[in-house]
Every structure is written in C-alpha cells, then in structure tokens.
C-alpha cells in the first residue's frame, strides 16, 4: 500500500512508503486528515493519444500538434464517487521504447492502468499485450481499460471491431472506444477506473474493520499498521491513502466524506 502523508499544518512534503514499509500510527491521525487518491498509469505506443487524453480530461483542451513525451508527465483531477472526493493522479508515460527503462519505474504503486492504441495504427494494437505485461510486471493485476482511441478516424481503421473485442476479453479488460479530438468517452475511462478502485478499497476497508472486530487484540494499539487495510488488496500492491491538512470552508460534503472513509477504516 502506498501512503502519502503531508504534514499537518500545511507543509507540502510527501512521504511515499512502499507496501512493506507502510506503517502509520493512527493515534496521531485526525478525523479530517484523510482523503482518497488513485494513481493511474497511461501506456501505449507513441502517437496514440495518451498525452492528448490526459490534457483533454484534466484541462479540457485538445491540440493537433504532436509533441512526443520525454520520460513521464503528471496531471490530476478530482471527481466525486459515492459522495466522496477522489483524486485521480494521471501518469502520462512516453510511448517510445527508448524511454522504457525510465517509465517503468513510474508504474509502481499504480492502482489502475489504461492501455491505449490508435484506430489507425496496427502496430499500436499489436503492442497492447506487451504493454499489459509491462504494467503487470510492476503492479501485478490492477483494474485496466483498453482504449481504442481516434474513433473519429474509423473510416481509416486498420483493426476490426471483432478483433479488438476478442483481445479485450482475452486480457480480461474493459474496452472503451474514444475520440480525444471529439471528446467522446474520455471521462468514462477514468470514472470507470476510479469507481472500480473505490469499490476495491471499500471492500478492503470493510474487511479490515471486520477483522479488527473479530480479533482478540485491541483494535488499535499504539502502533497499528496501515497494512491492515491491504491484505485483500495486495494483489494490486495498492490502495492509496492521502493524509493532508483539513481543507477550510468545504462544508458538509467534505466532513461526510471523511466520516465515510474513516468509518470504513474502523477508526471512529
Ligand atoms: N484524429 C485524432 N487525432 C488525435 C486524437 N487523439 C490524439 N490525436 C493526435 O495524435 C497525435 C499524437 O497524440 P499524443 O497525445 O501526443 O500521443 P502520445 O500517445 O502521448 O505520444 P507519445 O508522447 O509519443 O507517447 C497528436 O497529433 C494528437 O493531436 C483523436 O482522438 N483523434
């Protein structure tokens, strides 16, 4: 599990911990200090529209120019799932093979992935299996969407609908067809993944809370470990808890969100 902690009081410094390191003393955690964040990696061959997709989703813009990504880029957007604010952190990785060794380090800790290919680029479709394997090597199995982008160019398609659907079934991934240019289905990709991750985390919290109740040990000793959240979620080596200072003036929805999350954590 990844734990991001920002110092109470507002300092921006974050502490990233690996699953095995993740230990946190709940006794120092305040009720209004928790919020949910999901790391999503976007992968696929060069030129399929990964950067455009993230720009479209986070900034609402589209540019025709192609500027190849060097290494890794990052943007984020906040949405609401089941009344809770969820921060989606989108990691845009370079599609060119020459950057492979840089980008794969950034896959680690991802809770979800997007495998993108272009309707007009056969090689990008053929590479989808490889991209899935590369992500799995770093993250195990995580909720994943295969995106067929550039469906506005469907007359120039070099893949058939059948073969795309067969691949999605084979890889056990949700298939979503998008046009970043025309803004078709882009938001659905990230909402689907955020909802999926949210469900997994909720199950995990509930199970952890249940385990705590059934345990003969006191529920929260002086150094409880955050890995109590994760046994059911280690498959994806993920689950991000972001600890940050209370937001001022956000009213009841934020308070409710914190209560919901904490209830699931069994802290209340
Ligand atoms: N027609 C059409 N063009 C698109 C679409 N999405 C992206 N493009 C164009 O495709 C080109 C490549 O887009 P990028 O977003 O830079 O591709 P990328 O996958 O990030 O490429 P790398 O950075 O090399 O990995 C750009 O010229 C975009 O304008 C789409 O849905 N339809």
PDB file of C-alpha atoms and ligand atoms in Angstrom:
ATOM      1  CA  UNK A   1       0.000   0.000   0.000  1.00  0.00           C
ATOM      2  CA  UNK A   2       1.189   3.494  -0.759  1.00  0.00           C
ATOM      3  CA  UNK A   3       0.882   6.011   1.936  1.00  0.00           C
ATOM      4  CA  UNK A   4       1.198   9.669   1.186  1.00  0.00           C
ATOM      5  CA  UNK A   5       1.453  11.836   4.204  1.00  0.00           C
ATOM      6  CA  UNK A   6       1.539  15.583   4.173  1.00  0.00           C
ATOM      7  CA  UNK A   7       2.463  17.253   7.386  1.00  0.00           C
ATOM      8  CA  UNK A   8      -0.492  18.515   9.374  1.00  0.00           C
ATOM      9  CA  UNK A   9      -0.164  22.244   9.263  1.00  0.00           C
ATOM     10  CA  UNK A  10       0.246  22.546   5.531  1.00  0.00           C
ATOM     11  CA  UNK A  11       3.778  21.634   4.500  1.00  0.00           C
ATOM     12  CA  UNK A  12       3.704  20.071   1.051  1.00  0.00           C
ATOM     13  CA  UNK A  13       6.377  17.485   1.631  1.00  0.00           C
ATOM     14  CA  UNK A  14       5.114  13.999   0.994  1.00  0.00           C
ATOM     15  CA  UNK A  15       6.309  10.731   2.327  1.00  0.00           C
ATOM     16  CA  UNK A  16       5.881   7.800  -0.046  1.00  0.00           C
ATOM     17  CA  UNK A  17       6.137   4.410   1.524  1.00  0.00           C
ATOM     18  CA  UNK A  18       6.269   1.003  -0.053  1.00  0.00           C
ATOM     19  CA  UNK A  19       3.831  -1.691   0.929  1.00  0.00           C
ATOM     20  CA  UNK A  20       6.251  -3.357   3.268  1.00  0.00           C
ATOM     21  CA  UNK A  21       7.294  -0.102   4.869  1.00  0.00           C
ATOM     22  CA  UNK A  22       3.806   1.215   5.295  1.00  0.00           C
ATOM     23  CA  UNK A  23       3.291   1.806   8.969  1.00  0.00           C
ATOM     24  CA  UNK A  24       1.288   4.610  10.401  1.00  0.00           C
ATOM     25  CA  UNK A  25       0.272   5.456  13.877  1.00  0.00           C
ATOM     26  CA  UNK A  26      -3.451   6.131  13.786  1.00  0.00           C
ATOM     27  CA  UNK A  27      -3.353   7.721  17.180  1.00  0.00           C
ATOM     28  CA  UNK A  28      -1.761  10.754  15.543  1.00  0.00           C
ATOM     29  CA  UNK A  29      -4.308  10.757  12.711  1.00  0.00           C
ATOM     30  CA  UNK A  30      -7.090  13.280  12.891  1.00  0.00           C
ATOM     31  CA  UNK A  31     -10.557  12.580  11.598  1.00  0.00           C
ATOM     32  CA  UNK A  32     -10.380  15.310   8.969  1.00  0.00           C
ATOM     33  CA  UNK A  33      -6.990  14.278   7.625  1.00  0.00           C
ATOM     34  CA  UNK A  34      -7.921  11.532   5.205  1.00  0.00           C
ATOM     35  CA  UNK A  35      -8.901  11.552   1.569  1.00  0.00           C
ATOM     36  CA  UNK A  36      -8.688   9.064  -1.246  1.00  0.00           C
ATOM     37  CA  UNK A  37      -6.316   9.208  -4.195  1.00  0.00           C
ATOM     38  CA  UNK A  38      -5.773   6.833  -7.082  1.00  0.00           C
ATOM     39  CA  UNK A  39      -2.703   6.563  -9.230  1.00  0.00           C
ATOM     40  CA  UNK A  40      -3.442   5.679 -12.857  1.00  0.00           C
ATOM     41  CA  UNK A  41      -0.756   4.989 -15.463  1.00  0.00           C
ATOM     42  CA  UNK A  42      -1.482   5.565 -19.140  1.00  0.00           C
ATOM     43  CA  UNK A  43       0.617   3.456 -21.502  1.00  0.00           C
ATOM     44  CA  UNK A  44       0.730   2.600 -25.200  1.00  0.00           C
ATOM     45  CA  UNK A  45       2.843   3.190 -28.302  1.00  0.00           C
ATOM     46  CA  UNK A  46       3.982   6.659 -29.281  1.00  0.00           C
ATOM     47  CA  UNK A  47       1.447   8.902 -31.021  1.00  0.00           C
ATOM     48  CA  UNK A  48      -1.721   7.030 -29.959  1.00  0.00           C
ATOM     49  CA  UNK A  49      -3.031   9.997 -27.980  1.00  0.00           C
ATOM     50  CA  UNK A  50      -2.028   9.406 -24.345  1.00  0.00           C
ATOM     51  CA  UNK A  51      -0.916  12.968 -23.607  1.00  0.00           C
ATOM     52  CA  UNK A  52      -3.889  14.340 -25.525  1.00  0.00           C
ATOM     53  CA  UNK A  53      -6.234  12.185 -23.450  1.00  0.00           C
ATOM     54  CA  UNK A  54      -4.849  13.440 -20.160  1.00  0.00           C
ATOM     55  CA  UNK A  55      -4.865  17.047 -21.351  1.00  0.00           C
ATOM     56  CA  UNK A  56      -8.445  16.661 -22.504  1.00  0.00           C
ATOM     57  CA  UNK A  57      -9.552  15.140 -19.203  1.00  0.00           C
ATOM     58  CA  UNK A  58      -7.679  17.447 -16.857  1.00  0.00           C
ATOM     59  CA  UNK A  59      -7.639  20.708 -18.821  1.00  0.00           C
ATOM     60  CA  UNK A  60     -10.452  20.298 -21.346  1.00  0.00           C
ATOM     61  CA  UNK A  61      -8.193  21.068 -24.299  1.00  0.00           C
ATOM     62  CA  UNK A  62      -7.067  19.321 -27.500  1.00  0.00           C
ATOM     63  CA  UNK A  63      -4.146  20.238 -29.730  1.00  0.00           C
ATOM     64  CA  UNK A  64      -3.454  18.868 -33.181  1.00  0.00           C
ATOM     65  CA  UNK A  65       0.314  19.109 -32.814  1.00  0.00           C
ATOM     66  CA  UNK A  66       2.234  16.042 -31.829  1.00  0.00           C
ATOM     67  CA  UNK A  67       4.878  16.617 -29.187  1.00  0.00           C
ATOM     68  CA  UNK A  68       6.468  13.370 -28.155  1.00  0.00           C
ATOM     69  CA  UNK A  69       6.555  12.829 -24.387  1.00  0.00           C
ATOM     70  CA  UNK A  70      10.038  12.569 -22.944  1.00  0.00           C
ATOM     71  CA  UNK A  71      10.009  10.302 -19.897  1.00  0.00           C
ATOM     72  CA  UNK A  72       6.972  10.881 -17.728  1.00  0.00           C
ATOM     73  CA  UNK A  73       4.411  13.621 -17.153  1.00  0.00           C
ATOM     74  CA  UNK A  74       1.762  14.051 -14.494  1.00  0.00           C
ATOM     75  CA  UNK A  75      -1.638  15.740 -14.125  1.00  0.00           C
ATOM     76  CA  UNK A  76      -4.518  15.248 -11.724  1.00  0.00           C
ATOM     77  CA  UNK A  77      -8.245  15.775 -11.433  1.00  0.00           C
ATOM     78  CA  UNK A  78     -10.689  15.386  -8.610  1.00  0.00           C
ATOM     79  CA  UNK A  79     -14.098  13.755  -9.054  1.00  0.00           C
ATOM     80  CA  UNK A  80     -16.818  12.530  -6.738  1.00  0.00           C
ATOM     81  CA  UNK A  81     -17.633   8.855  -6.347  1.00  0.00           C
ATOM     82  CA  UNK A  82     -20.452   7.852  -3.998  1.00  0.00           C
ATOM     83  CA  UNK A  83     -20.319  11.236  -2.293  1.00  0.00           C
ATOM     84  CA  UNK A  84     -16.575  11.030  -1.673  1.00  0.00           C
ATOM     85  CA  UNK A  85     -13.932  13.159  -3.321  1.00  0.00           C
ATOM     86  CA  UNK A  86     -11.481  11.001  -5.199  1.00  0.00           C
ATOM     87  CA  UNK A  87      -8.270  12.458  -6.549  1.00  0.00           C
ATOM     88  CA  UNK A  88      -7.181  10.803  -9.790  1.00  0.00           C
ATOM     89  CA  UNK A  89      -3.472  11.165 -10.420  1.00  0.00           C
ATOM     90  CA  UNK A  90      -2.706  10.532 -14.085  1.00  0.00           C
ATOM     91  CA  UNK A  91       0.782   9.477 -15.072  1.00  0.00           C
ATOM     92  CA  UNK A  92       1.497  10.012 -18.737  1.00  0.00           C
ATOM     93  CA  UNK A  93       4.356   7.815 -19.906  1.00  0.00           C
ATOM     94  CA  UNK A  94       6.393   8.069 -23.091  1.00  0.00           C
ATOM     95  CA  UNK A  95       5.338   5.538 -25.713  1.00  0.00           C
ATOM     96  CA  UNK A  96       8.718   5.288 -27.381  1.00  0.00           C
ATOM     97  CA  UNK A  97      10.658   2.190 -26.444  1.00  0.00           C
ATOM     98  CA  UNK A  98      13.826   4.199 -25.828  1.00  0.00           C
ATOM     99  CA  UNK A  99      12.212   5.533 -22.617  1.00  0.00           C
ATOM    100  CA  UNK A 100      11.103   2.127 -21.290  1.00  0.00           C
ATOM    101  CA  UNK A 101      13.626   1.908 -18.503  1.00  0.00           C
ATOM    102  CA  UNK A 102      12.650   5.362 -17.199  1.00  0.00           C
ATOM    103  CA  UNK A 103       8.912   4.935 -17.461  1.00  0.00           C
ATOM    104  CA  UNK A 104       8.525   1.527 -15.851  1.00  0.00           C
ATOM    105  CA  UNK A 105       9.768   2.865 -12.532  1.00  0.00           C
ATOM    106  CA  UNK A 106       6.724   5.123 -12.542  1.00  0.00           C
ATOM    107  CA  UNK A 107       4.295   2.224 -12.922  1.00  0.00           C
ATOM    108  CA  UNK A 108       4.998   1.104  -9.381  1.00  0.00           C
ATOM    109  CA  UNK A 109       2.234   1.752  -6.908  1.00  0.00           C
ATOM    110  CA  UNK A 110      -0.351   2.339  -9.652  1.00  0.00           C
ATOM    111  CA  UNK A 111      -3.871   1.239  -8.735  1.00  0.00           C
ATOM    112  CA  UNK A 112      -5.184   1.266 -12.296  1.00  0.00           C
ATOM    113  CA  UNK A 113      -3.923   1.402 -15.847  1.00  0.00           C
ATOM    114  CA  UNK A 114      -5.060   2.494 -19.294  1.00  0.00           C
ATOM    115  CA  UNK A 115      -3.667   0.678 -22.350  1.00  0.00           C
ATOM    116  CA  UNK A 116      -4.139   2.915 -25.378  1.00  0.00           C
ATOM    117  CA  UNK A 117      -3.900   2.106 -29.064  1.00  0.00           C
ATOM    118  CA  UNK A 118      -4.903   4.065 -32.153  1.00  0.00           C
ATOM    119  CA  UNK A 119      -7.610   3.040 -34.618  1.00  0.00           C
ATOM    120  CA  UNK A 120      -5.225   3.937 -37.463  1.00  0.00           C
ATOM    121  CA  UNK A 121      -2.045   2.285 -36.161  1.00  0.00           C
ATOM    122  CA  UNK A 122      -1.915  -1.506 -36.384  1.00  0.00           C
ATOM    123  CA  UNK A 123       1.391  -1.799 -34.533  1.00  0.00           C
ATOM    124  CA  UNK A 124      -0.066   0.052 -31.552  1.00  0.00           C
ATOM    125  CA  UNK A 125      -2.896  -2.517 -31.371  1.00  0.00           C
ATOM    126  CA  UNK A 126      -0.462  -5.441 -31.680  1.00  0.00           C
ATOM    127  CA  UNK A 127       1.591  -3.980 -28.814  1.00  0.00           C
ATOM    128  CA  UNK A 128      -1.269  -3.938 -26.281  1.00  0.00           C
ATOM    129  CA  UNK A 129      -0.405  -7.368 -24.846  1.00  0.00           C
ATOM    130  CA  UNK A 130       3.171  -6.242 -24.274  1.00  0.00           C
ATOM    131  CA  UNK A 131       2.047  -3.071 -22.536  1.00  0.00           C
ATOM    132  CA  UNK A 132      -0.197  -5.075 -20.237  1.00  0.00           C
ATOM    133  CA  UNK A 133       2.682  -7.372 -19.365  1.00  0.00           C
ATOM    134  CA  UNK A 134       4.986  -4.430 -18.649  1.00  0.00           C
ATOM    135  CA  UNK A 135       2.475  -2.887 -16.250  1.00  0.00           C
ATOM    136  CA  UNK A 136       1.795  -6.249 -14.598  1.00  0.00           C
ATOM    137  CA  UNK A 137       5.492  -6.788 -14.039  1.00  0.00           C
ATOM    138  CA  UNK A 138       5.497  -3.724 -11.790  1.00  0.00           C
ATOM    139  CA  UNK A 139       1.955  -3.671 -10.372  1.00  0.00           C
ATOM    140  CA  UNK A 140       0.558  -7.213 -10.617  1.00  0.00           C
ATOM    141  CA  UNK A 141      -3.079  -7.246 -11.714  1.00  0.00           C
ATOM    142  CA  UNK A 142      -4.865  -3.927 -11.408  1.00  0.00           C
ATOM    143  CA  UNK A 143      -8.119  -2.613 -12.896  1.00  0.00           C
ATOM    144  CA  UNK A 144      -7.324  -1.899 -16.531  1.00  0.00           C
ATOM    145  CA  UNK A 145      -9.100  -0.394 -19.509  1.00  0.00           C
ATOM    146  CA  UNK A 146      -8.106  -0.939 -23.117  1.00  0.00           C
ATOM    147  CA  UNK A 147      -8.763   2.280 -25.016  1.00  0.00           C
ATOM    148  CA  UNK A 148      -9.229   2.333 -28.754  1.00  0.00           C
ATOM    149  CA  UNK A 149      -8.576   5.997 -29.471  1.00  0.00           C
ATOM    150  CA  UNK A 150      -9.154   8.116 -32.608  1.00  0.00           C
ATOM    151  CA  UNK A 151     -12.531   6.601 -33.454  1.00  0.00           C
ATOM    152  CA  UNK A 152     -13.253   9.826 -35.326  1.00  0.00           C
ATOM    153  CA  UNK A 153     -10.962   8.246 -37.954  1.00  0.00           C
ATOM    154  CA  UNK A 154     -12.946   4.999 -38.096  1.00  0.00           C
ATOM    155  CA  UNK A 155     -13.025   5.020 -41.931  1.00  0.00           C
ATOM    156  CA  UNK A 156      -9.247   4.630 -41.840  1.00  0.00           C
ATOM    157  CA  UNK A 157      -9.369   1.801 -39.281  1.00  0.00           C
ATOM    158  CA  UNK A 158      -6.716  -0.909 -39.532  1.00  0.00           C
ATOM    159  CA  UNK A 159      -8.335  -3.144 -36.900  1.00  0.00           C
ATOM    160  CA  UNK A 160     -11.776  -4.744 -36.906  1.00  0.00           C
ATOM    161  CA  UNK A 161     -14.274  -4.364 -34.090  1.00  0.00           C
ATOM    162  CA  UNK A 162     -14.208  -8.148 -33.608  1.00  0.00           C
ATOM    163  CA  UNK A 163     -10.503  -8.460 -33.061  1.00  0.00           C
ATOM    164  CA  UNK A 164     -10.479  -5.582 -30.593  1.00  0.00           C
ATOM    165  CA  UNK A 165     -13.304  -7.139 -28.585  1.00  0.00           C
ATOM    166  CA  UNK A 166     -11.599 -10.544 -28.656  1.00  0.00           C
ATOM    167  CA  UNK A 167      -8.386  -9.058 -27.323  1.00  0.00           C
ATOM    168  CA  UNK A 168     -10.205  -7.224 -24.533  1.00  0.00           C
ATOM    169  CA  UNK A 169     -11.891 -10.479 -23.480  1.00  0.00           C
ATOM    170  CA  UNK A 170      -8.643 -12.388 -23.662  1.00  0.00           C
ATOM    171  CA  UNK A 171      -6.879  -9.873 -21.452  1.00  0.00           C
ATOM    172  CA  UNK A 172      -9.894  -9.548 -19.170  1.00  0.00           C
ATOM    173  CA  UNK A 173     -10.058  -5.775 -19.576  1.00  0.00           C
ATOM    174  CA  UNK A 174     -12.903  -3.336 -20.134  1.00  0.00           C
ATOM    175  CA  UNK A 175     -12.827  -1.911 -23.682  1.00  0.00           C
ATOM    176  CA  UNK A 176     -13.722   1.744 -24.236  1.00  0.00           C
ATOM    177  CA  UNK A 177     -13.606   3.459 -27.632  1.00  0.00           C
ATOM    178  CA  UNK A 178     -12.708   7.124 -27.523  1.00  0.00           C
ATOM    179  CA  UNK A 179     -12.048  10.151 -29.607  1.00  0.00           C
ATOM    180  CA  UNK A 180      -9.991  12.607 -27.653  1.00  0.00           C
ATOM    181  CA  UNK A 181     -10.363  15.023 -30.525  1.00  0.00           C
ATOM    182  CA  UNK A 182     -14.171  14.944 -30.400  1.00  0.00           C
ATOM    183  CA  UNK A 183     -14.233  14.415 -26.632  1.00  0.00           C
ATOM    184  CA  UNK A 184     -16.060  11.100 -26.844  1.00  0.00           C
ATOM    185  CA  UNK A 185     -15.905   8.723 -23.854  1.00  0.00           C
ATOM    186  CA  UNK A 186     -12.727  10.167 -22.335  1.00  0.00           C
ATOM    187  CA  UNK A 187     -14.308  10.880 -18.948  1.00  0.00           C
ATOM    188  CA  UNK A 188     -15.895   7.392 -18.901  1.00  0.00           C
ATOM    189  CA  UNK A 189     -12.463   5.773 -18.909  1.00  0.00           C
ATOM    190  CA  UNK A 190     -11.379   7.462 -15.705  1.00  0.00           C
ATOM    191  CA  UNK A 191     -14.748   7.309 -13.982  1.00  0.00           C
ATOM    192  CA  UNK A 192     -14.892   3.559 -14.611  1.00  0.00           C
ATOM    193  CA  UNK A 193     -11.418   3.027 -13.144  1.00  0.00           C
ATOM    194  CA  UNK A 194     -11.995   5.309 -10.167  1.00  0.00           C
ATOM    195  CA  UNK A 195     -15.261   3.528  -9.370  1.00  0.00           C
ATOM    196  CA  UNK A 196     -13.583   0.137  -9.632  1.00  0.00           C
ATOM    197  CA  UNK A 197     -10.715   1.161  -7.353  1.00  0.00           C
ATOM    198  CA  UNK A 198     -13.117   2.775  -4.929  1.00  0.00           C
ATOM    199  CA  UNK A 199     -15.089  -0.486  -4.708  1.00  0.00           C
ATOM    200  CA  UNK A 200     -11.933  -2.499  -4.100  1.00  0.00           C
ATOM    201  CA  UNK A 201     -10.770  -0.147  -1.387  1.00  0.00           C
ATOM    202  CA  UNK A 202     -14.191  -0.092   0.246  1.00  0.00           C
ATOM    203  CA  UNK A 203     -14.257  -3.899   0.343  1.00  0.00           C
ATOM    204  CA  UNK A 204     -10.778  -3.862   1.736  1.00  0.00           C
ATOM    205  CA  UNK A 205     -11.664  -1.355   4.469  1.00  0.00           C
ATOM    206  CA  UNK A 206     -14.812  -3.246   5.393  1.00  0.00           C
ATOM    207  CA  UNK A 207     -12.928  -6.484   5.603  1.00  0.00           C
ATOM    208  CA  UNK A 208     -10.181  -4.890   7.680  1.00  0.00           C
ATOM    209  CA  UNK A 209     -12.779  -3.413  10.023  1.00  0.00           C
ATOM    210  CA  UNK A 210     -14.442  -6.844  10.296  1.00  0.00           C
ATOM    211  CA  UNK A 211     -11.108  -8.475  11.032  1.00  0.00           C
ATOM    212  CA  UNK A 212     -10.451  -5.917  13.737  1.00  0.00           C
ATOM    213  CA  UNK A 213     -13.781  -6.650  15.385  1.00  0.00           C
ATOM    214  CA  UNK A 214     -13.160 -10.407  15.333  1.00  0.00           C
ATOM    215  CA  UNK A 215      -9.608 -10.090  16.524  1.00  0.00           C
ATOM    216  CA  UNK A 216      -8.722 -10.837  20.132  1.00  0.00           C
ATOM    217  CA  UNK A 217      -6.230  -7.952  20.055  1.00  0.00           C
ATOM    218  CA  UNK A 218      -7.347  -4.458  20.920  1.00  0.00           C
ATOM    219  CA  UNK A 219      -8.500  -2.804  17.657  1.00  0.00           C
ATOM    220  CA  UNK A 220      -5.936  -0.032  17.586  1.00  0.00           C
ATOM    221  CA  UNK A 221      -2.857  -0.490  19.647  1.00  0.00           C
ATOM    222  CA  UNK A 222      -0.223   2.179  19.912  1.00  0.00           C
ATOM    223  CA  UNK A 223       1.395   1.307  16.574  1.00  0.00           C
ATOM    224  CA  UNK A 224      -1.276  -0.186  14.338  1.00  0.00           C
ATOM    225  CA  UNK A 225      -0.144  -0.755  10.806  1.00  0.00           C
ATOM    226  CA  UNK A 226      -1.747   0.609   7.701  1.00  0.00           C
ATOM    227  CA  UNK A 227      -1.128  -2.738   6.041  1.00  0.00           C
ATOM    228  CA  UNK A 228      -4.222  -3.846   7.934  1.00  0.00           C
ATOM    229  CA  UNK A 229      -6.057  -2.248   5.017  1.00  0.00           C
ATOM    230  CA  UNK A 230      -4.235  -4.089   2.397  1.00  0.00           C
ATOM    231  CA  UNK A 231      -4.219  -7.863   2.772  1.00  0.00           C
ATOM    232  CA  UNK A 232      -7.196  -8.162   0.495  1.00  0.00           C
ATOM    233  CA  UNK A 233      -5.699  -5.641  -1.860  1.00  0.00           C
ATOM    234  CA  UNK A 234      -2.110  -6.754  -2.074  1.00  0.00           C
ATOM    235  CA  UNK A 235      -2.921  -8.296  -5.428  1.00  0.00           C
ATOM    236  CA  UNK A 236      -2.522  -4.835  -6.820  1.00  0.00           C
ATOM    237  CA  UNK A 237       0.063  -3.755  -4.245  1.00  0.00           C
ATOM    238  CA  UNK A 238      -2.013  -0.665  -3.971  1.00  0.00           C
ATOM    239  CA  UNK A 239      -4.548   1.428  -2.144  1.00  0.00           C
ATOM    240  CA  UNK A 240      -3.518   4.968  -1.594  1.00  0.00           C
ATOM    241  CA  UNK A 241      -4.393   6.878   1.495  1.00  0.00           C
ATOM    242  CA  UNK A 242      -3.580  10.525   1.334  1.00  0.00           C
ATOM    243  CA  UNK A 243      -3.184  12.313   4.591  1.00  0.00           C
ATOM    244  CA  UNK A 244      -3.347  16.037   4.361  1.00  0.00           C
ATOM    245  CA  UNK A 245      -4.350  19.058   6.378  1.00  0.00           C
ATOM    246  CA  UNK A 246      -8.030  19.802   6.748  1.00  0.00           C
ATOM    247  CA  UNK A 247      -9.466  21.945   3.973  1.00  0.00           C
ATOM    248  CA  UNK A 248     -11.112  25.061   5.275  1.00  0.00           C
ATOM    249  CA  UNK A 249     -14.664  26.049   4.436  1.00  0.00           C
ATOM    250  CA  UNK A 250     -15.636  22.956   2.484  1.00  0.00           C
ATOM    251  CA  UNK A 251     -18.760  22.295   4.498  1.00  0.00           C
ATOM    252  CA  UNK A 252     -20.706  19.163   4.983  1.00  0.00           C
ATOM    253  CA  UNK A 253     -19.737  17.055   1.954  1.00  0.00           C
ATOM    254  CA  UNK A 254     -16.094  17.005   2.966  1.00  0.00           C
ATOM    255  CA  UNK A 255     -16.963  16.227   6.543  1.00  0.00           C
ATOM    256  CA  UNK A 256     -19.265  13.459   5.388  1.00  0.00           C
ATOM    257  CA  UNK A 257     -16.589  12.073   3.089  1.00  0.00           C
ATOM    258  CA  UNK A 258     -14.078  11.922   5.924  1.00  0.00           C
ATOM    259  CA  UNK A 259     -16.607  10.250   8.146  1.00  0.00           C
ATOM    260  CA  UNK A 260     -17.401   7.677   5.469  1.00  0.00           C
ATOM    261  CA  UNK A 261     -13.754   6.896   4.827  1.00  0.00           C
ATOM    262  CA  UNK A 262     -12.925   6.701   8.482  1.00  0.00           C
ATOM    263  CA  UNK A 263     -15.920   4.556   9.223  1.00  0.00           C
ATOM    264  CA  UNK A 264     -14.686   2.167   6.571  1.00  0.00           C
ATOM    265  CA  UNK A 265     -11.303   2.243   8.210  1.00  0.00           C
ATOM    266  CA  UNK A 266     -12.880   1.437  11.534  1.00  0.00           C
ATOM    267  CA  UNK A 267     -11.259   4.422  13.178  1.00  0.00           C
ATOM    268  CA  UNK A 268     -14.392   6.089  14.502  1.00  0.00           C
TER     269      UNK A 268
HETATM  270  N1  LIG B   1      -7.864  12.456 -35.114  1.00  0.00           N
HETATM  271  C1  LIG B   1      -7.448  12.318 -33.849  1.00  0.00           C
HETATM  272  N2  LIG B   1      -6.198  12.678 -33.503  1.00  0.00           N
HETATM  273  C2  LIG B   1      -5.822  12.524 -32.207  1.00  0.00           C
HETATM  274  C3  LIG B   1      -6.690  12.002 -31.232  1.00  0.00           C
HETATM  275  N3  LIG B   1      -6.017  11.949 -30.048  1.00  0.00           N
HETATM  276  C4  LIG B   1      -4.797  12.421 -30.290  1.00  0.00           C
HETATM  277  N4  LIG B   1      -4.660  12.772 -31.590  1.00  0.00           N
HETATM  278  C5  LIG B   1      -3.455  13.293 -32.238  1.00  0.00           C
HETATM  279  O1  LIG B   1      -2.473  12.272 -32.244  1.00  0.00           O
HETATM  280  C6  LIG B   1      -1.171  12.850 -32.128  1.00  0.00           C
HETATM  281  C7  LIG B   1      -0.391  12.176 -31.004  1.00  0.00           C
HETATM  282  O2  LIG B   1      -1.009  12.487 -29.782  1.00  0.00           O
HETATM  283  P1  LIG B   1      -0.236  12.456 -28.382  1.00  0.00           P
HETATM  284  O3  LIG B   1      -1.251  12.682 -27.334  1.00  0.00           O
HETATM  285  O4  LIG B   1       0.937  13.356 -28.402  1.00  0.00           O
HETATM  286  O5  LIG B   1       0.299  10.939 -28.384  1.00  0.00           O
HETATM  287  P2  LIG B   1       1.084  10.161 -27.236  1.00  0.00           P
HETATM  288  O6  LIG B   1       0.496   8.807 -27.178  1.00  0.00           O
HETATM  289  O7  LIG B   1       1.111  10.938 -25.984  1.00  0.00           O
HETATM  290  O8  LIG B   1       2.561  10.069 -27.864  1.00  0.00           O
HETATM  291  P3  LIG B   1       3.990   9.872 -27.095  1.00  0.00           P
HETATM  292  O9  LIG B   1       4.201  11.096 -26.261  1.00  0.00           O
HETATM  293  O10 LIG B   1       4.990   9.753 -28.191  1.00  0.00           O
HETATM  294  O11 LIG B   1       3.912   8.626 -26.306  1.00  0.00           O
HETATM  295  C8  LIG B   1      -1.367  14.346 -31.945  1.00  0.00           C
HETATM  296  O12 LIG B   1      -1.168  14.980 -33.179  1.00  0.00           O
HETATM  297  C9  LIG B   1      -2.824  14.461 -31.499  1.00  0.00           C
HETATM  298  O13 LIG B   1      -3.404  15.685 -31.875  1.00  0.00           O
HETATM  299  C10 LIG B   1      -8.033  11.636 -31.628  1.00  0.00           C
HETATM  300  O14 LIG B   1      -8.881  11.177 -30.856  1.00  0.00           O
HETATM  301  N5  LIG B   1      -8.335  11.814 -32.952  1.00  0.00           N
END
